[in-house]
Coordinates of C-alpha atoms (C1' of nucleotides) in Angstrom, one line a residue:
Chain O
X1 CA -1.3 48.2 168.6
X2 CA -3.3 51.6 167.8
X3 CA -1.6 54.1 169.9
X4 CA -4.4 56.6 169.1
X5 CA -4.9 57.0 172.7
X6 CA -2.2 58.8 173.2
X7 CA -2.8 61.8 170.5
X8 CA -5.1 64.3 172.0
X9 CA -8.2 63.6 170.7
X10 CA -12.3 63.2 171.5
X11 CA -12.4 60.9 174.0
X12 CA -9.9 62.7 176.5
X13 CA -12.0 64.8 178.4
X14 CA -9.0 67.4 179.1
X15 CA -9.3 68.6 176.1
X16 CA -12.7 69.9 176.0
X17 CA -12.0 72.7 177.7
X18 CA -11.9 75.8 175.6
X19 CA -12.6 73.9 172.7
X20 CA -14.0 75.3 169.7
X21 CA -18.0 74.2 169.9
X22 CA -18.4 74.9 166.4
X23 CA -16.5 71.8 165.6
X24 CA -17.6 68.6 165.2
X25 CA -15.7 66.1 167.4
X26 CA -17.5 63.3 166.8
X27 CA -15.3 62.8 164.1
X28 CA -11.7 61.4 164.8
X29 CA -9.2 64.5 164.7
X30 CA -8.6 66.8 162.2
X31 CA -6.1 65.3 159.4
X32 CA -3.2 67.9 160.4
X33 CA 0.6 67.6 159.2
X34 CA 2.0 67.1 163.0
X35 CA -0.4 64.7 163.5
X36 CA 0.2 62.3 160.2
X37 CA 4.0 62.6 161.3
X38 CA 3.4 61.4 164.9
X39 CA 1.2 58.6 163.9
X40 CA 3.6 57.2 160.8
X41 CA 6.4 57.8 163.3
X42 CA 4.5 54.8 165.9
X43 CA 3.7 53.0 162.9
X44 CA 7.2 52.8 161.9
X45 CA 8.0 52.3 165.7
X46 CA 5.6 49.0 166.2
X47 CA 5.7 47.5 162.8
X48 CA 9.4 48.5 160.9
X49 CA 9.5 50.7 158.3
X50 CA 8.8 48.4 156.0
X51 CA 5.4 49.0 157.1
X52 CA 5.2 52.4 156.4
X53 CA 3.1 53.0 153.3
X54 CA 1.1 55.7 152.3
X55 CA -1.9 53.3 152.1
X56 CA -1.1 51.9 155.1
X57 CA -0.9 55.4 156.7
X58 CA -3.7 56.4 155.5
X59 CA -5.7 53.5 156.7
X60 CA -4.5 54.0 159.9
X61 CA -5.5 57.8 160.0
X62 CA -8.4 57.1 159.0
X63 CA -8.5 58.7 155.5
X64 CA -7.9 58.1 151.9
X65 CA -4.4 57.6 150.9
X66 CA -4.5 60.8 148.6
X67 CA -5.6 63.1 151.6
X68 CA -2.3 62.4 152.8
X69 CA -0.5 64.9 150.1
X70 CA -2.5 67.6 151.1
X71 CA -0.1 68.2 153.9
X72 CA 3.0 66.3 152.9
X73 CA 4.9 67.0 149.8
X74 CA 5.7 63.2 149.3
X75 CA 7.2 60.3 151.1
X76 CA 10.4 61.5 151.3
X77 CA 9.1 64.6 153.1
X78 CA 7.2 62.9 155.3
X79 CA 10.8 60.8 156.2
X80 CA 12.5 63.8 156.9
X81 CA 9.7 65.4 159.1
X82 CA 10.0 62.1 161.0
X83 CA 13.2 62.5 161.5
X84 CA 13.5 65.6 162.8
X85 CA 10.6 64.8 165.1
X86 CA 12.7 62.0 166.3
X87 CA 15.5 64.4 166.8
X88 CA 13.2 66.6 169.2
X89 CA 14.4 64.6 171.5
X90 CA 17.7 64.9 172.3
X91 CA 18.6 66.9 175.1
X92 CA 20.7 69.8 173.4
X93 CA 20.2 71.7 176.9
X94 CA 23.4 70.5 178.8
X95 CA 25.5 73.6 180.0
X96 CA 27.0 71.6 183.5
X97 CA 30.8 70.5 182.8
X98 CA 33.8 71.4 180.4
X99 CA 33.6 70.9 177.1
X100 CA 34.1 67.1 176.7
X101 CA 31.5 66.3 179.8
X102 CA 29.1 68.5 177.6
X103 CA 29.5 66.9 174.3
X104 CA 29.6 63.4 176.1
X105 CA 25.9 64.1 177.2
X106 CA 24.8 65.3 173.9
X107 CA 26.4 62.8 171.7
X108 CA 24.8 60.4 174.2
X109 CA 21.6 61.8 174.6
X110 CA 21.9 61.9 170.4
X111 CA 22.6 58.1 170.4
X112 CA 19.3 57.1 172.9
X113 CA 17.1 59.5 170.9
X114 CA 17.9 57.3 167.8
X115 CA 18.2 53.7 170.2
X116 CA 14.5 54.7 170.9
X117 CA 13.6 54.4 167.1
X118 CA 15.8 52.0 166.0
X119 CA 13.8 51.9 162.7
X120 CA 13.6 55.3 161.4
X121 CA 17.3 55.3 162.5
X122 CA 18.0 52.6 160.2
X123 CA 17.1 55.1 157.4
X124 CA 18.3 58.2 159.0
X125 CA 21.9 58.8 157.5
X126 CA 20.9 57.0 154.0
X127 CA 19.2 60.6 153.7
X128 CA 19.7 63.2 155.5
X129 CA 17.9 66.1 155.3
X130 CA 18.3 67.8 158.1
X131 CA 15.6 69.6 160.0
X132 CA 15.6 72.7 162.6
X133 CA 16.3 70.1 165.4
X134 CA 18.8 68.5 163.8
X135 CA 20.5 71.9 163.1
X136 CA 20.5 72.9 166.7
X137 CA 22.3 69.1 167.4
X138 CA 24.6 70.5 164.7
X139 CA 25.0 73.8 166.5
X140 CA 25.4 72.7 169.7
X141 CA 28.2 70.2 168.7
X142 CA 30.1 72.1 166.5
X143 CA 30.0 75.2 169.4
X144 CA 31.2 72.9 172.0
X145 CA 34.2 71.9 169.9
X146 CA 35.1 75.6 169.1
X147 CA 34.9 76.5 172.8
X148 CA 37.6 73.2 173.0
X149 CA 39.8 74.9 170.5
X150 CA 39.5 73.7 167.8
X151 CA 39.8 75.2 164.8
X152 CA 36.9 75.4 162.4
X153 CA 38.2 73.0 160.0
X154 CA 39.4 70.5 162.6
X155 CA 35.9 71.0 164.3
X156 CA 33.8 70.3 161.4
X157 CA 36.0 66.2 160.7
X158 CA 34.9 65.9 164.4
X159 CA 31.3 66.7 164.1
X160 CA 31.1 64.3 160.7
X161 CA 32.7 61.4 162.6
X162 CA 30.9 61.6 166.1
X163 CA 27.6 61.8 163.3
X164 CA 28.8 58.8 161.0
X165 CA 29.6 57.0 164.7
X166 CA 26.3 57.3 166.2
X167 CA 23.9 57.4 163.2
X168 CA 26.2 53.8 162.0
X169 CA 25.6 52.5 165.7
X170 CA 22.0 52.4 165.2
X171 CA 22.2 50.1 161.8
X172 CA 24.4 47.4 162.4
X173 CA 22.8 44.2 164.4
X174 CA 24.8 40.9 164.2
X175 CA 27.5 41.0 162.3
X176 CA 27.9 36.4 161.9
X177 CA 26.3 34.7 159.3
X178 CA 22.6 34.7 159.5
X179 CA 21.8 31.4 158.0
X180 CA 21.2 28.6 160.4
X181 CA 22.9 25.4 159.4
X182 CA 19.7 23.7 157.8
X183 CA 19.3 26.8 155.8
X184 CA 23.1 27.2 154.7
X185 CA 22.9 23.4 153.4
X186 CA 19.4 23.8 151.2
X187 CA 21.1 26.5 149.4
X188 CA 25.0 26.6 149.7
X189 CA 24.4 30.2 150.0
X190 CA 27.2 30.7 152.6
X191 CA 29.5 28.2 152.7
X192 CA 30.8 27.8 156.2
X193 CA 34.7 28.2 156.6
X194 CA 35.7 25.5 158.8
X195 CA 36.6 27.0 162.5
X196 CA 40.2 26.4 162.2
X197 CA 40.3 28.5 158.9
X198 CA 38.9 31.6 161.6
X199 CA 40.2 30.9 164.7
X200 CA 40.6 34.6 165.8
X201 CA 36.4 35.0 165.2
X202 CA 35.9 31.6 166.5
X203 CA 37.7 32.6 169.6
X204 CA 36.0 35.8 170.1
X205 CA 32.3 34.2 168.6
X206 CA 30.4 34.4 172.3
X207 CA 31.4 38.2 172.0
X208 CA 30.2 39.1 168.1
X209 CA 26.9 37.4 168.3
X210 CA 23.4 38.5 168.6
X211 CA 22.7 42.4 168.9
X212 CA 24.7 45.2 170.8
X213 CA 26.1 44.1 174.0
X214 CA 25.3 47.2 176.1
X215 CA 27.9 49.9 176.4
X216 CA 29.5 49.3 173.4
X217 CA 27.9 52.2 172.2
X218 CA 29.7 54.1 175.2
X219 CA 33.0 52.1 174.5
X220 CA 33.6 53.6 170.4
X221 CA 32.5 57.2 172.0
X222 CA 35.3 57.0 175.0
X223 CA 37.7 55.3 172.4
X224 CA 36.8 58.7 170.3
X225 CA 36.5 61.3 173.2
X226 CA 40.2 59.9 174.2
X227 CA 41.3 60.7 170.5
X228 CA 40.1 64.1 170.9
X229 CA 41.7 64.8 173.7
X230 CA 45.1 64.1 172.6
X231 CA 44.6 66.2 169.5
X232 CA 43.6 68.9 171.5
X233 CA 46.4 69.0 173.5
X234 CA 49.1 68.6 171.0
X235 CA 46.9 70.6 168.1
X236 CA 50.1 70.7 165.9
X237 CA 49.8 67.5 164.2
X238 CA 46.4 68.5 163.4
X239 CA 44.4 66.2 160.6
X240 CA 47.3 64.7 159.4
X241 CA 47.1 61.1 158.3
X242 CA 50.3 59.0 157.7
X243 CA 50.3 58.1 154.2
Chain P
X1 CA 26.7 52.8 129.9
X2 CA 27.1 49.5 128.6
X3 CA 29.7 47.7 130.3
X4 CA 29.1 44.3 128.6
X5 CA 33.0 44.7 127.3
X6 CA 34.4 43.7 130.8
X7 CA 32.8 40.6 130.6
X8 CA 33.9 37.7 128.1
X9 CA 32.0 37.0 125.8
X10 CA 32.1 36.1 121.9
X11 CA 33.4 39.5 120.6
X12 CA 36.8 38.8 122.9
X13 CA 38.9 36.9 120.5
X14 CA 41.5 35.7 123.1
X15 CA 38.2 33.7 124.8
X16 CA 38.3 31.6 122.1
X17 CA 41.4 29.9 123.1
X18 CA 40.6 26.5 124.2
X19 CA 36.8 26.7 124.2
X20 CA 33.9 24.2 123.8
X21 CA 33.0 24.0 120.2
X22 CA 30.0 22.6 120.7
X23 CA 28.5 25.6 122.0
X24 CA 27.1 28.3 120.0
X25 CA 29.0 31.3 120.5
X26 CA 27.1 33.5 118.9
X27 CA 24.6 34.4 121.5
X28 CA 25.6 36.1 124.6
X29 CA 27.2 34.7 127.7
X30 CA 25.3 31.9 129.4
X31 CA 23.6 33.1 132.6
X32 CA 25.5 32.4 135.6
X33 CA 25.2 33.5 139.3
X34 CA 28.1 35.3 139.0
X35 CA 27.7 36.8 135.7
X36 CA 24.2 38.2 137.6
X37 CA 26.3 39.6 140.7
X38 CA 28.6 41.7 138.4
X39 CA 26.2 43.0 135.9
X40 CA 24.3 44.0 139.1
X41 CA 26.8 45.7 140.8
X42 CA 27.8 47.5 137.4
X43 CA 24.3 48.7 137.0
X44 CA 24.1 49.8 140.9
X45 CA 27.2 52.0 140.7
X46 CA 26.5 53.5 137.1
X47 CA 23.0 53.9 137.5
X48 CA 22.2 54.1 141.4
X49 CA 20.6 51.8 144.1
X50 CA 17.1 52.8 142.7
X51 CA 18.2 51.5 139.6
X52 CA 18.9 47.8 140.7
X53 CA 15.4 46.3 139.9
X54 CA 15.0 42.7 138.9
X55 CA 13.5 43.5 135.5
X56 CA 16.4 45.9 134.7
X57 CA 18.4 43.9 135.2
X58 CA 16.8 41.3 133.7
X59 CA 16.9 43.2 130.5
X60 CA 20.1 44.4 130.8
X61 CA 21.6 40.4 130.8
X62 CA 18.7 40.7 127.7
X63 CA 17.2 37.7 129.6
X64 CA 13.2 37.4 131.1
X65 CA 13.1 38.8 134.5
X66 CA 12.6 35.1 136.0
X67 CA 15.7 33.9 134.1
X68 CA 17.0 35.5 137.2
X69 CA 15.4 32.9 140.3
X70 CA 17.0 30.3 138.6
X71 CA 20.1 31.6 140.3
X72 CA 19.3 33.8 142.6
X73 CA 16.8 33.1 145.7
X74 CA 15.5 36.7 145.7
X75 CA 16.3 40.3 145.8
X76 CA 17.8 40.1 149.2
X77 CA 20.3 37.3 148.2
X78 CA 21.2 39.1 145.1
X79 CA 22.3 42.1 147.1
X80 CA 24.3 40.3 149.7
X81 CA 26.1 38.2 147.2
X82 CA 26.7 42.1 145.5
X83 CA 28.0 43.1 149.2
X84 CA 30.4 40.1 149.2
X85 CA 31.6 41.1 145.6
X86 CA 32.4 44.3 146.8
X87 CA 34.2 42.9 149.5
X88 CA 36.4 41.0 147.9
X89 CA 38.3 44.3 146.4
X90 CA 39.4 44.3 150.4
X91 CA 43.2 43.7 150.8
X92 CA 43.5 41.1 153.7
X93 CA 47.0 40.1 153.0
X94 CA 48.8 42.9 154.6
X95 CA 51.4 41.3 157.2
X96 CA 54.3 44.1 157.0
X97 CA 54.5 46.3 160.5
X98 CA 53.3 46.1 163.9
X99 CA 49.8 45.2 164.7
X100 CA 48.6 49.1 164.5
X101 CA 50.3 49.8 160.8
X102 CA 48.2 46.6 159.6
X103 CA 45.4 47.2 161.3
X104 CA 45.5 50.8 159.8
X105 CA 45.5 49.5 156.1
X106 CA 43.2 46.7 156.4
X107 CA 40.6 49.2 157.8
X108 CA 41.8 51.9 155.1
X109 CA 41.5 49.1 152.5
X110 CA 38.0 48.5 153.5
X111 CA 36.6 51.9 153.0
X112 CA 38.3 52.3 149.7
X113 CA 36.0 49.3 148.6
X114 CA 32.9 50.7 150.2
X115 CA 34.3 54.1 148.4
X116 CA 34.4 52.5 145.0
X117 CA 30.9 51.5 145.6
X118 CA 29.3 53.6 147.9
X119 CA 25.9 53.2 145.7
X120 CA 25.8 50.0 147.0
X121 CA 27.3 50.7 150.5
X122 CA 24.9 52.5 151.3
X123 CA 22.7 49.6 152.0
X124 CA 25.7 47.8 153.0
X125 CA 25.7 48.6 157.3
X126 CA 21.0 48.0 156.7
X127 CA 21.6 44.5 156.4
X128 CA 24.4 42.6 156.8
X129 CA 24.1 39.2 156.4
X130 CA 28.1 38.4 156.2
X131 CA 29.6 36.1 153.5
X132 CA 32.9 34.2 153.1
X133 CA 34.9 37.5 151.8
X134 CA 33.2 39.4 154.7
X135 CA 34.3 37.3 157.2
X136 CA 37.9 37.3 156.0
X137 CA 37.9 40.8 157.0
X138 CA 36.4 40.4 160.3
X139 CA 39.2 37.4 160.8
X140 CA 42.2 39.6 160.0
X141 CA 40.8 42.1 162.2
X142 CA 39.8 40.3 165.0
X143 CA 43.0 38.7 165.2
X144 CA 44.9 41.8 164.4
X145 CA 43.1 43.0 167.7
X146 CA 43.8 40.0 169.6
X147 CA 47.3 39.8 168.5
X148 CA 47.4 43.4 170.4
X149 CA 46.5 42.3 173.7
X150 CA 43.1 43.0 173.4
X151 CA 40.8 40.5 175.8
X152 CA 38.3 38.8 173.1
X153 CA 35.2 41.1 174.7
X154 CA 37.2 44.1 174.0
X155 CA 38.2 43.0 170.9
X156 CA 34.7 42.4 169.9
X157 CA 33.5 45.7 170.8
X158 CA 36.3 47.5 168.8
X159 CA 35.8 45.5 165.8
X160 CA 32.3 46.7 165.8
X161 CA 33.4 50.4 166.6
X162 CA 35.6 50.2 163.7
X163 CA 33.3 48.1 161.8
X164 CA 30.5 50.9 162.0
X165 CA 32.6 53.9 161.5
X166 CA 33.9 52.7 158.2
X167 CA 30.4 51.4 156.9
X168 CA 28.7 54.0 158.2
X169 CA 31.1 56.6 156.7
X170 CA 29.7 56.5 153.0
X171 CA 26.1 57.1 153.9
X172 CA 26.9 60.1 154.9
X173 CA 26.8 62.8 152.5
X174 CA 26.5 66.4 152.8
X175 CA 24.5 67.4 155.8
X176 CA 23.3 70.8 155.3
X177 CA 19.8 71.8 154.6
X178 CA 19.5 70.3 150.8
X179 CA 17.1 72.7 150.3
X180 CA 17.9 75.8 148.5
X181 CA 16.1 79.1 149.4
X182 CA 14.5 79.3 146.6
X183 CA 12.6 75.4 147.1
X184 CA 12.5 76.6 151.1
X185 CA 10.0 79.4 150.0
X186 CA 8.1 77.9 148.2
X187 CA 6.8 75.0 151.0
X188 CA 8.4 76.8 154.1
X189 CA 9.4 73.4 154.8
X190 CA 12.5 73.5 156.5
X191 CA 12.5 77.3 158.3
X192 CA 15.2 78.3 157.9
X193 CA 17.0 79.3 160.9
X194 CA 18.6 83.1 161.1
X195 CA 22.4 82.7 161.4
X196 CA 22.5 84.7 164.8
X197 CA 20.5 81.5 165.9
X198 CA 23.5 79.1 165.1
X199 CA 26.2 81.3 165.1
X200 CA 28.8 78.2 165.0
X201 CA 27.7 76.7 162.1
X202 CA 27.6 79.9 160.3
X203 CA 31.4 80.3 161.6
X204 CA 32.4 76.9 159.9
X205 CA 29.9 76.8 157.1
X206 CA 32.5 76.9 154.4
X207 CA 33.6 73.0 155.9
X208 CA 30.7 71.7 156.8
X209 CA 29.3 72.2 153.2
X210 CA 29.3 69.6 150.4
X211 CA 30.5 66.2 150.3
X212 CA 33.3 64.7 152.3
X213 CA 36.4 66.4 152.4
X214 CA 39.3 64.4 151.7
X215 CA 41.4 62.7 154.5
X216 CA 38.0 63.7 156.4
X217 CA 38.1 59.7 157.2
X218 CA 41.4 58.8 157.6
X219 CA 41.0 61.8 160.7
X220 CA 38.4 59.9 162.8
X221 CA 40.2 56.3 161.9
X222 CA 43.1 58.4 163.5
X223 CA 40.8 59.4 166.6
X224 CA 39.8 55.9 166.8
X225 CA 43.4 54.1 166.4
X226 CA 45.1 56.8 169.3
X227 CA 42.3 55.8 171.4
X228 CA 43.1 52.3 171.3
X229 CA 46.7 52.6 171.9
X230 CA 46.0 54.3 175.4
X231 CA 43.3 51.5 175.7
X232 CA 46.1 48.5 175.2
X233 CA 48.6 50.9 177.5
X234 CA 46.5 51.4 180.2
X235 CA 44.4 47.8 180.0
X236 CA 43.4 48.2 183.5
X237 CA 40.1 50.3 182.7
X238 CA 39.0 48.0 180.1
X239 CA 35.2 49.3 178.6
X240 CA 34.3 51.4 181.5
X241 CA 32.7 54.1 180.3
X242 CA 30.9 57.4 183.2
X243 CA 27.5 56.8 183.8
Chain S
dA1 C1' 17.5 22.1 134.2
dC2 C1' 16.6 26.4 132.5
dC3 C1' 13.8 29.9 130.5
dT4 C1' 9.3 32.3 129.2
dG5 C1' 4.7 35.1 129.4
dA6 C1' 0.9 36.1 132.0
dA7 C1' -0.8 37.3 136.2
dC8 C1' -1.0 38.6 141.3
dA9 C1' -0.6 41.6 145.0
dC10 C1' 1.4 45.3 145.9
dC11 C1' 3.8 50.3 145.6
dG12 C1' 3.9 56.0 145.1
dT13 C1' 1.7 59.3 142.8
dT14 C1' -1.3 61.9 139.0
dC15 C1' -5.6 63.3 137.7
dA16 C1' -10.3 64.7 137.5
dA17 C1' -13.9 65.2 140.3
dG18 C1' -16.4 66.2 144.4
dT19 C1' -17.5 69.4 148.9
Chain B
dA1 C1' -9.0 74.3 151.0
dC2 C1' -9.4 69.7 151.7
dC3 C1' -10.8 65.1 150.5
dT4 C1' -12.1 61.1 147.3
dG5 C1' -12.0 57.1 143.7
dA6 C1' -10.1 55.6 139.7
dA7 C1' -6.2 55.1 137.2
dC8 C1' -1.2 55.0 135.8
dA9 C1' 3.3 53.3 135.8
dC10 C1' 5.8 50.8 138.2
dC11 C1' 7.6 46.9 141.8
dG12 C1' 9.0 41.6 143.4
dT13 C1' 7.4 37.3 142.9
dT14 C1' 4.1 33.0 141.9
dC15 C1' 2.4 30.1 138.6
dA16 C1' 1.8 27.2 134.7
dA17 C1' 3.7 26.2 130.7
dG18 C1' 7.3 25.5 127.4
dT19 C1' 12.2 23.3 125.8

DNA sequence: ACCTGAACACCGTTCAAGT
DNA sequence: ACCTGAACACCGTTCAAGT
């Protein structure tokens, strides 16, 4: 629930060495921006974003609401910082392989770094801002796909789709109708087609329900990779799109 | 702005044709569910998503805000029966060609809805609850897919992959730092990186910036639809994806 | 059955004041 | 420079009351 413990703070004794004794650390830890990120990033993390307030922030820092804009801008600063916090963790650092083993691993590492917070994710490509971190994704993506040959044109559509792919993953959950049966007949919000009027979905219903079967993830980035590597090897037909 | 004209009412003299006379015509349309949904979705791509509240909404229908829960359950109902509006601008009817050419328009129809309202599909892929016009498309799909020779897991995986790609496509817009230099000094808020550090997005700058370019997502639907043709030629390595 | 006005429990943020 | 309490201008929604 608080996840204080982990932020360096008073009652780890580590960090008393070299402290500064002029400090009061009686008190819980200095209100700093990197700090108010971390904790709204947990808070988001444990309770949805939907829990992330200012108030609610602040409460859980342990400070008035209004100290908060001493450090941050406004809310949607403090987003952005959170998102680029979450993209600190994708492993841009992969230099083993060709090209396409090396943007595998990045896109992938991209797609777990945003798996691990689903919530901000959720949020993440309504508004992007991005953030040094998420330039050096950017960087590293769009340098791989150079190095493959493509031409700068060509290798900016690819960076924008293996984006919109991954940053999409992360906001879809179940797809079929969410209203029980008892709740579809109070209202007569949905009104259920008969199976026979979708027999293709009713065939297939096992496989569309509930959350994300694992690897499916892996499966639209192969069914993308194997695109790729087609254009790259006949790079004549370029972008174009039948009519 | 006000958009009352493409909905009849009194001032439309061929809506007099054959009407109740013992209504009074002289005040505006009675409220209805779906006279609710449209004004909505008018308001939301004229004036933004941060524009749909219940109270403007309210006044726009010139109605008290509560008028409005005499149709509508809440908020959240109200935007999913928006959603299924939208959705029903999808052409599902397209039988001409092999299962590829159909599949091809039915997904290109689909974005050119979400395109026509991407205020609104933006908070489309957050929460999908699915409705009847919604489920259409995932029928034709699912059975376009089938149809292919796709096993129903498979099937079921690449209806997502498409599924996400094309509502994940809107929310996208331009991903460069939004901040100007001039906004960046002033809050050193997003440093901003020397272009020796990122040499390859300097080299393709001139793409990556500003909104989508055009075809830009008929090129990864094309990534996506030559992956699935090796997929259905080769069937024998199904989802597997490297670990 | 449908609509209304007042009120409740929230928001993000501004402002003036404190240290 | 940093923090606070009170207040402002909003939200979605409940409630009791009207017709």
């Amino acid at each position: 629930m608080n996840d204080q413990s982990s932020v360096p703070g008073r009652s780890d004794p580590t960090t008393w060495v070299g402290v500064d004794p002029s400090k009061d650390y009686t008190r819980p830890p200095p209100l700093t921006r990197p700090r108010i990120v971390r904790t709204a990033l947990s808070l988001v993390d444990e309770k949805g974003l939907a829990a992330l307030t200012m108030r609610a922030l602040a409460t859980e820092l342990e400070v008035s609401p209004m100290a908060l804009y001493n450090h941050v801008r406004d809310k949607d600063e403090l987003v952005d910082l959170m998102v680029d916090l979450m993209l600190a963790e994708v492993d841009t650092s992969v230099t083993e392989g060709d090209w396409l083993t090396q943007l595998r691993a990045l896109v992938r590492s991209y797609h777990q770094a945003l798996a691990a917070h689903h919530e901000l994710a959720r949020v993440y490509s309504v508004r992007v801002r991005i953030g040094p971190h998420g330039l050096l994704i950017m960087e590293r993506t769009v340098a791989l796909l150079l190095e493959a040959g493509f031409s700068p044109a060509e290798a900016s559509d690819v960076f924008f789709v293996l984006f919109i792919y991954t940053a999409g993953f992360q906001q879809i959950g179940d797809v079929v109708p969410r209203r029980d049966s008892a709740t579809r007949e109070e209202t007569g919000y949905y009104p259920p087609l008969p199976p026979q009027q979708i027999p293709a979905i009713t065939a297939v219903s096992s496989h569309l329900n509930g959350p994300h079967r694992p690897g499916r993830f892996d499966y639209g980035l192969e069914l993308l990779l194997a695109g790729l590597q087609i254009k790259i090897a006949q790079p004549e037909k370029a972008a174009a799109a039948p009519q």
